[in-house]
Amino acid sequence: MKTIFEPFRIKSVEPIRMTTRDERRELLREAHYNLFSLQSKDVLIDLLTDSGTGAMSANQWAAIMRGDESYAGSPSFDRFVAAVGNLMPFEHIIPVHQGRAAEAILFSILGGAGNNIPSNTHFDTTRGNIEASGAIAHDLVIAEGNDPASLHPFKGNMDLKRLEAYLGEHGDTVPCVMLTITNNAGGGQPVSLENIRGVSKLARDFGKPFIIDGCRFAENAWFIKSREPGQGNRSIPDIVRDCFACADGMTMSAKKDGMANIGGWLALNDPDMAEQARARLIQTEGFPTYGGLAGRDLEAIAQGLEEVVDEDYLRYRVATNDYIIARLDELGVPVVKPAGGHAVFVDARQWLPHIEPLAYPGQALVCGLYETGGIRSCEIGSVMFGRQPDGSETPAAMELVRLAIPRRTYTQSHADYIVEVFAELAEVRTELRGFRIAQQPRLLRHFSCSFEPLGGGNAVTADDAGVLQLPRRTA
Ligand SMILES: *Cc1c(COP(=O)(O)O)cnc(C)c1O
């Protein structure tokens, strides 16, 4: 069957306000070509992130009504702990308001100057929290993970040889070993169960706690079931339990595979570490039976965890990415393959070779997608990574554009529309122009910097020069 069967029907809808190309051209200009500055009502399809942007189910909304807002000892906390413990059998489960709060607490215990913390690829908030503690974050993903063209089924795997050498070299300065499943910063690529067990064994051999960043654990389990030899007949909850059984703790953002709009947790087996974590939690997040959350959020997460391991849901989720990637591939748009769990990545450097890396081809594509079709996507390239601490600019390793797919939010018609917008853009791609950054803050510039289009685009009329992205066409 060619149809992606969305395994739900729609009970409540949010209208999308239609806009014209001319309106979007003007909105882009007013936003100084930074899509973080757009209002969401001016976006037709919002693919900026899959974090906290998914649709909740009728049962989650029902659970929200059941939320008990008692300060201490809420039954909503018990349901939350039972739901997490059913999949991730850790001794101590500590709610937090989102994933980075779990990281901040964890690295207040395990970080610190002189320490070295390896992972396949640290997510940016993880790296940020490690570095803020004074420790150094290292990425040890397998070589295939850095090659957009490699078809390796588990491009998120840790390089076990490098990890072993690393643990030997850094010795006592390594407080823990981390692993991100799926590997978000590496394109949402999965990690095999065999590799998870391999990392666990090395951590044990060297006497280090093994902590999983489990934000997309269900998508990762789906890839294990569908790609790893011997796993095809196993249930998703069983695979998930195996993944976490060999870890000593985890950090989690419930905004991803918690199917909630906010939330997260830190889980640990070690009682001393858990005690330190709870002390910190009370300082920064709240009492241990609610963390930074309302009782209703704990209920939404508990229900979400039952729904996210449903195979019909996961099949639909990954099929959407596969579908978009296959069609973009047919159009000749270079995409990162195979499909990851939560997003489609387009290689803007390869598609727009006439734009130099430091004229930000990813930003040109992001603006082109918005002007052409009202799609909001995210540059992951030299805008995000190009600025060095000394203020100089170095091109990023890759110039990618990420189309992150919110959970249960858009349909196959929307996917077809996205592909159509790319088809239209393909006709004018050589006319897309690069950008210069006009103003930027010192840190995390991609959220707030302003851009100016570079002049001299060949098909842009004099009237448009310096302002407009594409030749004027009818909306
Ligand atoms: C989103 C994310 C985080 C941080 O979670 P927040 O809820 O956004 O704070 C950490 N690690 C990974 C892999 C993520 O995708």
CSV table of C-alpha atoms and ligand atoms in Angstrom, one decimal:
chain,number,residue,atom,x,y,z
A,1,MET,CA,0.0,0.0,0.0
A,2,LYS,CA,1.3,3.5,-0.9
A,3,THR,CA,-1.0,5.2,1.6
A,4,ILE,CA,0.5,5.9,5.0
A,5,PHE,CA,-2.3,4.8,7.3
A,6,GLU,CA,-2.4,7.4,10.2
A,7,PRO,CA,-3.5,5.1,13.0
A,8,PHE,CA,-5.9,7.7,14.6
A,9,ARG,CA,-8.8,9.8,13.6
A,10,ILE,CA,-9.1,13.5,14.5
A,11,LYS,CA,-11.4,14.7,17.3
A,12,SER,CA,-10.1,18.3,17.7
A,13,VAL,CA,-8.5,20.4,15.0
A,14,GLU,CA,-6.3,23.6,14.9
A,15,PRO,CA,-6.9,25.8,11.9
A,16,ILE,CA,-3.9,26.7,9.7
A,17,ARG,CA,-4.2,30.3,8.4
A,18,MET,CA,-3.4,30.3,4.7
A,19,THR,CA,-0.9,32.9,3.5
A,20,THR,CA,0.3,34.1,0.1
A,21,ARG,CA,3.8,34.1,-1.2
A,22,ASP,CA,3.8,37.9,-1.3
A,23,GLU,CA,2.7,38.0,2.4
A,24,ARG,CA,5.4,35.5,3.3
A,25,ARG,CA,8.1,37.5,1.4
A,26,GLU,CA,7.2,40.5,3.5
A,27,LEU,CA,7.0,38.6,6.8
A,28,LEU,CA,10.5,37.1,6.0
A,29,ARG,CA,11.9,40.6,5.5
A,30,GLU,CA,10.3,41.8,8.7
A,31,ALA,CA,11.8,38.8,10.6
A,32,HIS,CA,15.2,39.7,9.1
A,33,TYR,CA,15.2,36.3,7.5
A,34,ASN,CA,15.5,34.5,10.9
A,35,LEU,CA,12.6,32.0,11.1
A,36,PHE,CA,12.8,31.9,14.9
A,37,SER,CA,11.4,35.5,14.7
A,38,LEU,CA,8.3,34.4,12.8
A,39,GLN,CA,5.0,34.1,14.6
A,40,SER,CA,3.6,30.5,14.4
A,41,LYS,CA,0.3,31.8,13.0
A,42,ASP,CA,2.2,32.9,9.9
A,43,VAL,CA,3.6,29.3,9.3
A,44,LEU,CA,1.7,26.7,7.3
A,45,ILE,CA,3.7,23.6,8.2
A,46,ASP,CA,5.9,24.0,11.2
A,47,LEU,CA,8.9,21.7,11.1
A,48,LEU,CA,11.2,23.7,13.4
A,49,THR,CA,11.3,20.9,16.0
A,50,ASP,CA,9.5,17.7,17.1
A,51,SER,CA,10.0,18.8,20.7
A,52,GLY,CA,6.8,19.3,22.6
A,53,THR,CA,4.9,20.0,19.4
A,54,GLY,CA,3.0,16.7,19.0
A,55,ALA,CA,-0.7,16.2,19.4
A,56,MET,CA,-1.9,14.5,22.6
A,57,SER,CA,-4.5,11.8,22.5
A,58,ALA,CA,-8.1,11.8,23.8
A,59,ASN,CA,-6.8,9.6,26.6
A,60,GLN,CA,-4.0,12.0,27.5
A,61,TRP,CA,-6.5,14.9,27.7
A,62,ALA,CA,-8.7,12.7,29.9
A,63,ALA,CA,-5.7,11.9,32.1
A,64,ILE,CA,-5.0,15.7,32.4
A,65,MET,CA,-8.4,16.1,34.1
A,66,ARG,CA,-7.4,13.4,36.5
A,67,GLY,CA,-4.2,15.2,37.5
A,68,ASP,CA,-3.9,15.6,41.3
A,69,GLU,CA,-2.1,18.9,42.1
A,70,SER,CA,-1.2,18.0,45.7
A,71,TYR,CA,2.2,19.3,46.6
A,72,ALA,CA,3.4,16.0,48.1
A,73,GLY,CA,2.3,12.4,47.6
A,74,SER,CA,0.1,13.0,44.5
A,75,PRO,CA,-1.3,9.8,43.0
A,76,SER,CA,-0.4,11.3,39.6
A,77,PHE,CA,3.3,10.9,40.7
A,78,ASP,CA,2.7,7.2,41.4
A,79,ARG,CA,1.1,6.7,38.0
A,80,PHE,CA,4.1,8.5,36.4
A,81,VAL,CA,6.6,6.4,38.3
A,82,ALA,CA,4.8,3.2,37.4
A,83,ALA,CA,4.6,4.0,33.7
A,84,VAL,CA,8.3,4.9,33.5
A,85,GLY,CA,9.4,1.9,35.7
A,86,ASN,CA,7.4,-0.4,33.4
A,87,LEU,CA,9.7,0.4,30.5
A,88,MET,CA,12.8,1.6,32.3
A,89,PRO,CA,13.2,-0.4,35.5
A,90,PHE,CA,15.4,2.1,37.4
A,91,GLU,CA,15.3,2.3,41.2
A,92,HIS,CA,15.0,6.1,41.5
A,93,ILE,CA,12.8,8.1,39.0
A,94,ILE,CA,13.0,11.9,39.5
A,95,PRO,CA,10.6,14.1,37.5
A,96,VAL,CA,11.9,17.4,36.0
A,97,HIS,CA,10.4,20.1,33.8
A,98,GLN,CA,12.3,19.1,30.7
A,99,GLY,CA,15.4,17.1,29.6
A,100,ARG,CA,18.0,19.8,30.1
A,101,ALA,CA,17.0,20.1,33.8
A,102,ALA,CA,17.8,16.4,34.2
A,103,GLU,CA,21.2,17.1,32.6
A,104,ALA,CA,21.9,20.1,34.8
A,105,ILE,CA,21.2,18.0,37.9
A,106,LEU,CA,23.2,15.0,36.6
A,107,PHE,CA,26.3,17.1,35.7
A,108,SER,CA,26.1,19.0,39.0
A,109,ILE,CA,27.0,15.6,40.4
A,110,LEU,CA,29.2,14.1,37.7
A,111,GLY,CA,30.6,17.1,35.9
A,112,GLY,CA,33.3,19.5,37.1
A,113,ALA,CA,36.7,20.8,35.8
A,114,GLY,CA,39.1,18.2,34.7
A,115,ASN,CA,36.4,15.6,33.9
A,116,ASN,CA,35.9,14.1,30.4
A,117,ILE,CA,32.5,12.7,29.3
A,118,PRO,CA,32.1,10.6,26.2
A,119,SER,CA,29.0,9.9,24.2
A,120,ASN,CA,28.1,8.8,20.6
A,121,THR,CA,27.1,12.5,20.0
A,122,HIS,CA,26.2,14.8,22.8
A,123,PHE,CA,23.0,16.8,22.2
A,124,ASP,CA,23.6,20.5,22.4
A,125,THR,CA,22.0,21.0,25.8
A,126,THR,CA,23.9,18.0,27.1
A,127,ARG,CA,27.1,19.4,25.8
A,128,GLY,CA,26.1,22.8,27.2
A,129,ASN,CA,25.5,21.5,30.7
A,130,ILE,CA,28.7,19.4,30.7
A,131,GLU,CA,30.8,22.4,29.6
A,132,ALA,CA,29.0,24.7,32.1
A,133,SER,CA,30.2,22.4,34.8
A,134,GLY,CA,33.8,22.8,33.6
A,135,ALA,CA,34.0,19.2,32.1
A,136,ILE,CA,34.7,18.4,28.5
A,137,ALA,CA,32.3,16.6,26.2
A,138,HIS,CA,33.6,14.2,23.5
A,139,ASP,CA,31.7,12.6,20.6
A,140,LEU,CA,32.8,9.1,19.6
A,141,VAL,CA,30.2,8.1,17.0
A,142,ILE,CA,31.2,5.5,14.3
A,143,ALA,CA,32.7,7.0,11.1
A,144,GLU,CA,29.6,6.1,9.1
A,145,GLY,CA,27.6,8.4,11.4
A,146,ASN,CA,29.4,11.4,9.9
A,147,ASP,CA,28.9,10.3,6.3
A,148,PRO,CA,25.5,11.5,4.9
A,149,ALA,CA,25.7,9.0,2.1
A,150,SER,CA,26.4,5.9,4.2
A,151,LEU,CA,23.5,3.4,4.4
A,152,HIS,CA,24.7,1.8,7.7
A,153,PRO,CA,21.5,0.7,9.6
A,154,PHE,CA,22.8,2.0,12.9
A,155,LYS,CA,24.6,5.2,12.2
A,156,GLY,CA,24.2,6.3,15.8
A,157,ASN,CA,26.4,3.6,17.1
A,158,MET,CA,29.3,4.4,19.5
A,159,ASP,CA,32.7,3.5,18.1
A,160,LEU,CA,33.6,0.8,20.7
A,161,LYS,CA,37.3,0.7,19.8
A,162,ARG,CA,37.6,4.5,20.3
A,163,LEU,CA,35.6,4.3,23.5
A,164,GLU,CA,37.9,1.6,24.9
A,165,ALA,CA,41.0,3.6,24.0
A,166,TYR,CA,39.3,6.8,25.4
A,167,LEU,CA,38.5,5.1,28.7
A,168,GLY,CA,42.1,3.8,28.9
A,169,GLU,CA,43.6,7.2,28.1
A,170,HIS,CA,41.4,9.4,30.4
A,171,GLY,CA,41.1,6.9,33.3
A,172,ASP,CA,39.9,8.5,36.5
A,173,THR,CA,38.8,11.7,34.8
A,174,VAL,CA,35.8,9.9,33.2
A,175,PRO,CA,32.8,10.1,35.6
A,176,CYS,CA,30.3,8.3,33.4
A,177,VAL,CA,29.7,7.1,29.8
A,178,MET,CA,26.7,8.5,27.9
A,179,LEU,CA,24.8,7.3,24.9
A,180,THR,CA,22.1,9.2,23.0
A,181,ILE,CA,19.3,7.0,21.5
A,182,THR,CA,18.4,7.9,18.8
A,183,ASN,CA,21.4,10.1,18.1
A,184,ASN,CA,19.6,13.4,17.6
A,185,ALA,CA,22.6,15.6,16.8
A,186,GLY,CA,23.8,12.9,14.4
A,187,GLY,CA,20.5,13.0,12.4
A,188,GLY,CA,18.2,10.9,14.6
A,189,GLN,CA,20.1,7.8,13.6
A,190,PRO,CA,19.5,4.7,15.8
A,191,VAL,CA,21.9,2.7,18.0
A,192,SER,CA,21.7,-1.1,17.9
A,193,LEU,CA,20.9,-3.2,21.0
A,194,GLU,CA,24.2,-4.9,20.4
A,195,ASN,CA,26.0,-1.6,20.5
A,196,ILE,CA,24.1,-0.5,23.6
A,197,ARG,CA,25.3,-3.7,25.3
A,198,GLY,CA,28.8,-3.2,24.0
A,199,VAL,CA,28.9,0.3,25.5
A,200,SER,CA,27.5,-1.1,28.8
A,201,LYS,CA,30.1,-3.8,29.0
A,202,LEU,CA,33.0,-1.3,28.4
A,203,ALA,CA,31.6,1.0,31.0
A,204,ARG,CA,31.3,-1.9,33.5
A,205,ASP,CA,34.8,-3.1,32.7
A,206,PHE,CA,36.2,0.4,33.5
A,207,GLY,CA,33.9,0.8,36.5
A,208,LYS,CA,31.9,3.8,35.1
A,209,PRO,CA,28.2,4.5,35.4
A,210,PHE,CA,26.5,4.1,32.0
A,211,ILE,CA,23.8,6.8,31.4
A,212,ILE,CA,21.4,6.8,28.4
A,213,ASP,CA,20.0,10.0,27.0
A,214,GLY,CA,16.7,8.2,26.1
A,215,CYS,CA,14.7,11.1,24.5
A,216,ARG,CA,13.7,9.0,21.4
A,217,PHE,CA,13.9,5.5,23.0
A,218,ALA,CA,10.7,4.2,21.3
A,219,GLU,CA,11.8,5.3,17.8
A,220,ASN,CA,15.2,3.6,18.5
A,221,ALA,CA,13.4,0.4,19.6
A,222,TRP,CA,11.4,0.4,16.4
A,223,PHE,CA,14.6,0.6,14.4
A,224,ILE,CA,16.1,-2.3,16.5
A,225,LYS,CA,13.0,-4.4,15.8
A,226,SER,CA,13.0,-3.6,12.1
A,227,ARG,CA,16.7,-3.6,11.3
A,228,GLU,CA,18.6,-5.7,13.9
A,229,PRO,CA,19.0,-9.5,13.2
A,230,GLY,CA,17.1,-11.6,15.7
A,231,GLN,CA,14.9,-8.7,17.0
A,232,GLY,CA,12.1,-8.8,14.5
A,233,ASN,CA,9.6,-10.9,16.5
A,234,ARG,CA,10.1,-9.1,19.8
A,235,SER,CA,7.7,-6.6,21.3
A,236,ILE,CA,8.7,-2.9,21.5
A,237,PRO,CA,8.4,-2.8,25.4
A,238,ASP,CA,10.6,-5.9,25.6
A,239,ILE,CA,13.3,-4.3,23.4
A,240,VAL,CA,13.0,-1.0,25.4
A,241,ARG,CA,13.5,-2.9,28.7
A,242,ASP,CA,16.6,-4.6,27.3
A,243,CYS,CA,18.0,-1.3,26.2
A,244,PHE,CA,17.7,0.2,29.7
A,245,ALA,CA,18.4,-2.9,31.7
A,246,CYS,CA,22.1,-2.5,31.0
A,247,ALA,CA,22.3,1.1,32.0
A,248,ASP,CA,22.8,2.7,35.4
A,249,GLY,CA,20.6,5.7,34.7
A,250,MET,CA,19.0,7.9,32.1
A,251,THR,CA,18.0,11.5,31.2
A,252,MET,CA,14.8,12.1,29.4
A,253,SER,CA,12.8,14.8,27.7
A,254,ALA,CA,9.2,13.8,27.7
A,255,LYS,CA,8.7,16.4,25.0
A,256,LYS,CA,9.9,13.8,22.5
A,257,ASP,CA,8.9,10.1,23.1
A,258,GLY,CA,7.0,11.0,26.3
A,259,MET,CA,4.3,12.3,23.8
A,260,ALA,CA,3.8,15.3,26.1
A,261,ASN,CA,4.2,19.0,25.6
A,262,ILE,CA,6.5,19.4,28.6
A,263,GLY,CA,8.3,17.2,31.1
A,264,GLY,CA,11.2,14.9,31.6
A,265,TRP,CA,13.0,12.8,34.2
A,266,LEU,CA,16.3,11.7,35.6
A,267,ALA,CA,16.5,8.0,36.6
A,268,LEU,CA,19.3,6.4,38.6
A,269,ASN,CA,20.0,3.1,40.3
A,270,ASP,CA,22.7,4.4,42.7
A,271,PRO,CA,21.1,5.5,46.0
A,272,ASP,CA,23.8,8.0,46.9
A,273,MET,CA,23.7,9.7,43.5
A,274,ALA,CA,19.8,9.7,43.7
A,275,GLU,CA,20.0,11.4,47.1
A,276,GLN,CA,22.3,14.1,45.8
A,277,ALA,CA,20.0,14.6,42.7
A,278,ARG,CA,16.9,15.0,44.9
A,279,ALA,CA,18.6,17.6,47.0
A,280,ARG,CA,19.5,19.5,43.9
A,281,LEU,CA,16.0,19.0,42.5
A,282,ILE,CA,14.5,20.6,45.6
A,283,GLN,CA,16.8,23.6,45.1
A,284,THR,CA,16.1,24.1,41.4
A,285,GLU,CA,12.9,22.3,40.2
A,286,GLY,CA,10.6,21.3,43.1
A,287,PHE,CA,9.6,18.6,45.6
A,288,PRO,CA,10.5,15.1,44.4
A,289,THR,CA,6.9,14.0,43.7
A,290,TYR,CA,6.4,16.7,41.1
A,291,GLY,CA,9.8,18.0,39.9
A,292,GLY,CA,9.1,21.1,37.9
A,293,LEU,CA,5.8,19.7,36.7
A,294,ALA,CA,2.1,20.0,37.4
A,295,GLY,CA,0.3,16.8,38.4
A,296,ARG,CA,-1.6,16.8,35.1
A,297,ASP,CA,1.7,16.8,33.2
A,298,LEU,CA,2.8,13.7,35.1
A,299,GLU,CA,-0.5,12.1,34.0
A,300,ALA,CA,-0.1,13.1,30.3
A,301,ILE,CA,3.4,11.6,30.3
A,302,ALA,CA,2.2,8.3,32.0
A,303,GLN,CA,-0.4,7.9,29.3
A,304,GLY,CA,1.9,9.0,26.6
A,305,LEU,CA,4.4,6.2,27.5
A,306,GLU,CA,1.7,3.6,26.8
A,307,GLU,CA,0.9,5.1,23.4
A,308,VAL,CA,4.5,5.7,22.2
A,309,VAL,CA,5.4,1.9,22.2
A,310,ASP,CA,2.4,1.0,20.1
A,311,GLU,CA,3.7,-0.5,16.8
A,312,ASP,CA,1.0,0.9,14.6
A,313,TYR,CA,2.0,4.4,15.8
A,314,LEU,CA,5.8,3.8,15.4
A,315,ARG,CA,5.2,2.3,11.9
A,316,TYR,CA,3.3,5.4,10.8
A,317,ARG,CA,5.9,7.7,12.4
A,318,VAL,CA,8.9,6.2,10.6
A,319,ALA,CA,6.9,5.7,7.3
A,320,THR,CA,6.3,9.4,7.1
A,321,ASN,CA,10.0,10.2,7.1
A,322,ASP,CA,10.7,7.3,4.6
A,323,TYR,CA,8.0,8.7,2.4
A,324,ILE,CA,9.3,12.2,2.3
A,325,ILE,CA,12.9,11.0,1.8
A,326,ALA,CA,12.0,8.7,-1.1
A,327,ARG,CA,10.2,11.5,-2.9
A,328,LEU,CA,12.9,14.1,-2.3
A,329,ASP,CA,15.4,11.6,-3.6
A,330,GLU,CA,13.4,11.2,-6.8
A,331,LEU,CA,13.5,15.0,-7.2
A,332,GLY,CA,17.3,14.9,-6.9
A,333,VAL,CA,17.2,16.7,-3.6
A,334,PRO,CA,20.2,15.3,-1.6
A,335,VAL,CA,18.9,13.9,1.7
A,336,VAL,CA,20.6,12.1,4.6
A,337,LYS,CA,19.8,8.3,4.3
A,338,PRO,CA,18.6,6.1,5.7
A,339,ALA,CA,15.7,7.9,7.3
A,340,GLY,CA,16.2,8.8,11.0
A,341,GLY,CA,13.4,8.7,13.6
A,342,HIS,CA,12.2,12.2,13.9
A,343,ALA,CA,13.3,14.3,11.0
A,344,VAL,CA,14.4,14.6,7.4
A,345,PHE,CA,17.8,16.2,6.7
A,346,VAL,CA,18.5,17.9,3.4
A,347,ASP,CA,22.2,18.5,2.4
A,348,ALA,CA,22.0,22.2,1.4
A,349,ARG,CA,25.7,22.4,0.5
A,350,GLN,CA,25.3,19.8,-2.1
A,351,TRP,CA,21.9,21.1,-3.4
A,352,LEU,CA,23.0,24.8,-3.6
A,353,PRO,CA,26.7,24.6,-4.6
A,354,HIS,CA,26.6,28.1,-5.9
A,355,ILE,CA,26.3,29.4,-2.3
A,356,GLU,CA,29.6,29.4,-0.3
A,357,PRO,CA,29.4,27.8,3.2
A,358,LEU,CA,29.9,31.1,4.8
A,359,ALA,CA,27.1,32.6,2.8
A,360,TYR,CA,24.9,30.0,4.6
A,361,PRO,CA,23.3,27.7,2.0
A,362,GLY,CA,21.2,26.1,4.7
A,363,GLN,CA,19.7,29.5,5.6
A,364,ALA,CA,19.0,30.2,1.9
A,365,LEU,CA,17.1,26.9,1.7
A,366,VAL,CA,15.2,27.6,5.0
A,367,CYS,CA,14.1,31.0,3.6
A,368,GLY,CA,13.3,29.5,0.2
A,369,LEU,CA,11.0,26.9,1.8
A,370,TYR,CA,9.2,29.5,3.8
A,371,GLU,CA,8.7,31.9,1.0
A,372,THR,CA,7.7,29.3,-1.5
A,373,GLY,CA,5.4,27.3,0.8
A,374,GLY,CA,5.2,28.6,4.3
A,375,ILE,CA,7.2,25.7,5.7
A,376,ARG,CA,9.4,26.5,8.7
A,377,SER,CA,12.5,24.4,9.0
A,378,CYS,CA,15.8,24.7,10.8
A,379,GLU,CA,19.3,25.4,9.6
A,380,ILE,CA,21.9,23.1,11.1
A,381,GLY,CA,25.2,24.3,9.6
A,382,SER,CA,27.4,27.3,9.7
A,383,VAL,CA,24.8,29.7,11.1
A,384,MET,CA,24.4,27.3,14.1
A,385,PHE,CA,28.1,26.2,14.4
A,386,GLY,CA,30.2,28.6,12.4
A,387,ARG,CA,31.0,31.2,15.0
A,388,GLN,CA,34.1,30.4,17.0
A,389,PRO,CA,34.7,31.5,20.6
A,390,ASP,CA,37.2,34.1,19.4
A,391,GLY,CA,34.6,35.6,17.1
A,392,SER,CA,36.0,34.2,13.9
A,393,GLU,CA,34.1,32.1,11.4
A,394,THR,CA,34.8,28.5,10.3
A,395,PRO,CA,32.4,26.6,8.0
A,396,ALA,CA,30.6,23.7,9.8
A,397,ALA,CA,31.3,20.1,8.8
A,398,MET,CA,27.9,20.0,7.0
A,399,GLU,CA,25.3,22.5,5.8
A,400,LEU,CA,22.0,20.7,6.7
A,401,VAL,CA,18.4,21.7,6.9
A,402,ARG,CA,16.3,19.8,9.3
A,403,LEU,CA,12.6,19.1,8.7
A,404,ALA,CA,11.6,17.8,12.2
A,405,ILE,CA,8.2,16.0,12.1
A,406,PRO,CA,5.9,16.7,15.1
A,407,ARG,CA,4.2,13.6,16.4
A,408,ARG,CA,0.7,12.8,15.2
A,409,THR,CA,0.2,16.4,14.0
A,410,TYR,CA,0.4,16.4,10.2
A,411,THR,CA,-1.1,14.0,7.6
A,412,GLN,CA,0.2,12.4,4.4
A,413,SER,CA,-1.4,15.3,2.5
A,414,HIS,CA,0.9,17.7,4.4
A,415,ALA,CA,3.8,15.4,3.5
A,416,ASP,CA,2.8,15.6,-0.2
A,417,TYR,CA,2.6,19.4,0.1
A,418,ILE,CA,6.1,19.5,1.5
A,419,VAL,CA,7.4,17.5,-1.5
A,420,GLU,CA,5.6,19.8,-3.9
A,421,VAL,CA,7.2,22.9,-2.3
A,422,PHE,CA,10.6,21.2,-2.9
A,423,ALA,CA,9.6,20.5,-6.5
A,424,GLU,CA,8.8,24.2,-7.1
A,425,LEU,CA,12.0,25.2,-5.4
A,426,ALA,CA,14.0,22.8,-7.5
A,427,GLU,CA,13.1,24.9,-10.6
A,428,VAL,CA,14.6,28.1,-9.1
A,429,ARG,CA,17.3,26.7,-6.8
A,430,THR,CA,20.2,28.3,-8.7
A,431,GLU,CA,18.5,31.7,-8.1
A,432,LEU,CA,18.5,31.3,-4.4
A,433,ARG,CA,21.0,33.8,-2.8
A,434,GLY,CA,23.2,33.5,0.2
A,435,PHE,CA,23.1,35.7,3.2
A,436,ARG,CA,25.4,37.7,5.5
A,437,ILE,CA,24.8,38.1,9.2
A,438,ALA,CA,24.0,41.7,10.0
A,439,GLN,CA,23.7,41.5,13.8
A,440,GLN,CA,24.3,38.7,16.2
A,441,PRO,CA,24.6,38.0,19.9
A,442,ARG,CA,27.8,36.4,21.3
A,443,LEU,CA,26.3,33.0,22.1
A,444,LEU,CA,23.7,30.8,20.4
A,445,ARG,CA,23.4,33.3,17.6
A,446,HIS,CA,21.1,31.2,15.4
A,447,PHE,CA,18.1,31.9,17.6
A,448,SER,CA,18.2,35.7,17.3
A,449,CYS,CA,20.7,36.9,14.7
A,450,SER,CA,19.5,39.0,11.8
A,451,PHE,CA,20.4,38.4,8.1
A,452,GLU,CA,20.7,40.4,4.9
A,453,PRO,CA,20.4,38.7,1.5
A,454,LEU,CA,23.5,39.0,-0.6
A,455,GLY,CA,23.0,41.2,-3.6
A,456,GLY,CA,23.6,40.4,-7.2
A,457,GLY,CA,21.3,37.5,-7.6
A,458,ASN,CA,21.0,37.0,-11.4
A,459,ALA,CA,17.2,36.8,-11.7
A,460,VAL,CA,16.2,39.3,-9.1
A,461,THR,CA,14.9,42.6,-10.4
A,462,ALA,CA,16.4,45.9,-9.4
A,463,ASP,CA,13.3,46.6,-7.3
A,464,ASP,CA,13.9,43.3,-5.4
A,465,ALA,CA,17.6,43.6,-5.0
A,466,GLY,CA,18.8,43.5,-1.4
A,467,VAL,CA,15.3,42.6,-0.1
A,468,LEU,CA,13.9,39.7,-1.8
A,469,GLN,CA,14.8,36.1,-1.9
A,470,LEU,CA,13.3,34.8,-5.1
A,471,PRO,CA,12.1,36.3,-8.4
A,472,ARG,CA,8.6,37.6,-7.9
A,473,ARG,CA,6.1,35.1,-9.1
A,474,THR,CA,2.3,34.8,-8.6
A,475,ALA,CA,1.3,33.5,-5.3
B,1,LIG,C1,15.6,17.5,23.3
B,1,LIG,C2,16.7,16.8,23.8
B,1,LIG,C3,17.3,17.0,25.0
B,1,LIG,C4,16.9,18.2,25.9
B,1,LIG,O1,15.6,18.1,26.2
B,1,LIG,P1,14.7,19.4,26.5
B,1,LIG,O2,13.4,18.8,27.0
B,1,LIG,O3,14.6,20.2,25.2
B,1,LIG,O4,15.4,20.2,27.6
B,1,LIG,C5,18.4,16.3,25.3
B,1,LIG,N1,18.9,15.3,24.6
B,1,LIG,C6,18.3,15.0,23.4
B,1,LIG,C7,18.8,13.9,22.5
B,1,LIG,C8,17.2,15.7,22.9
B,1,LIG,O5,16.7,15.5,21.7
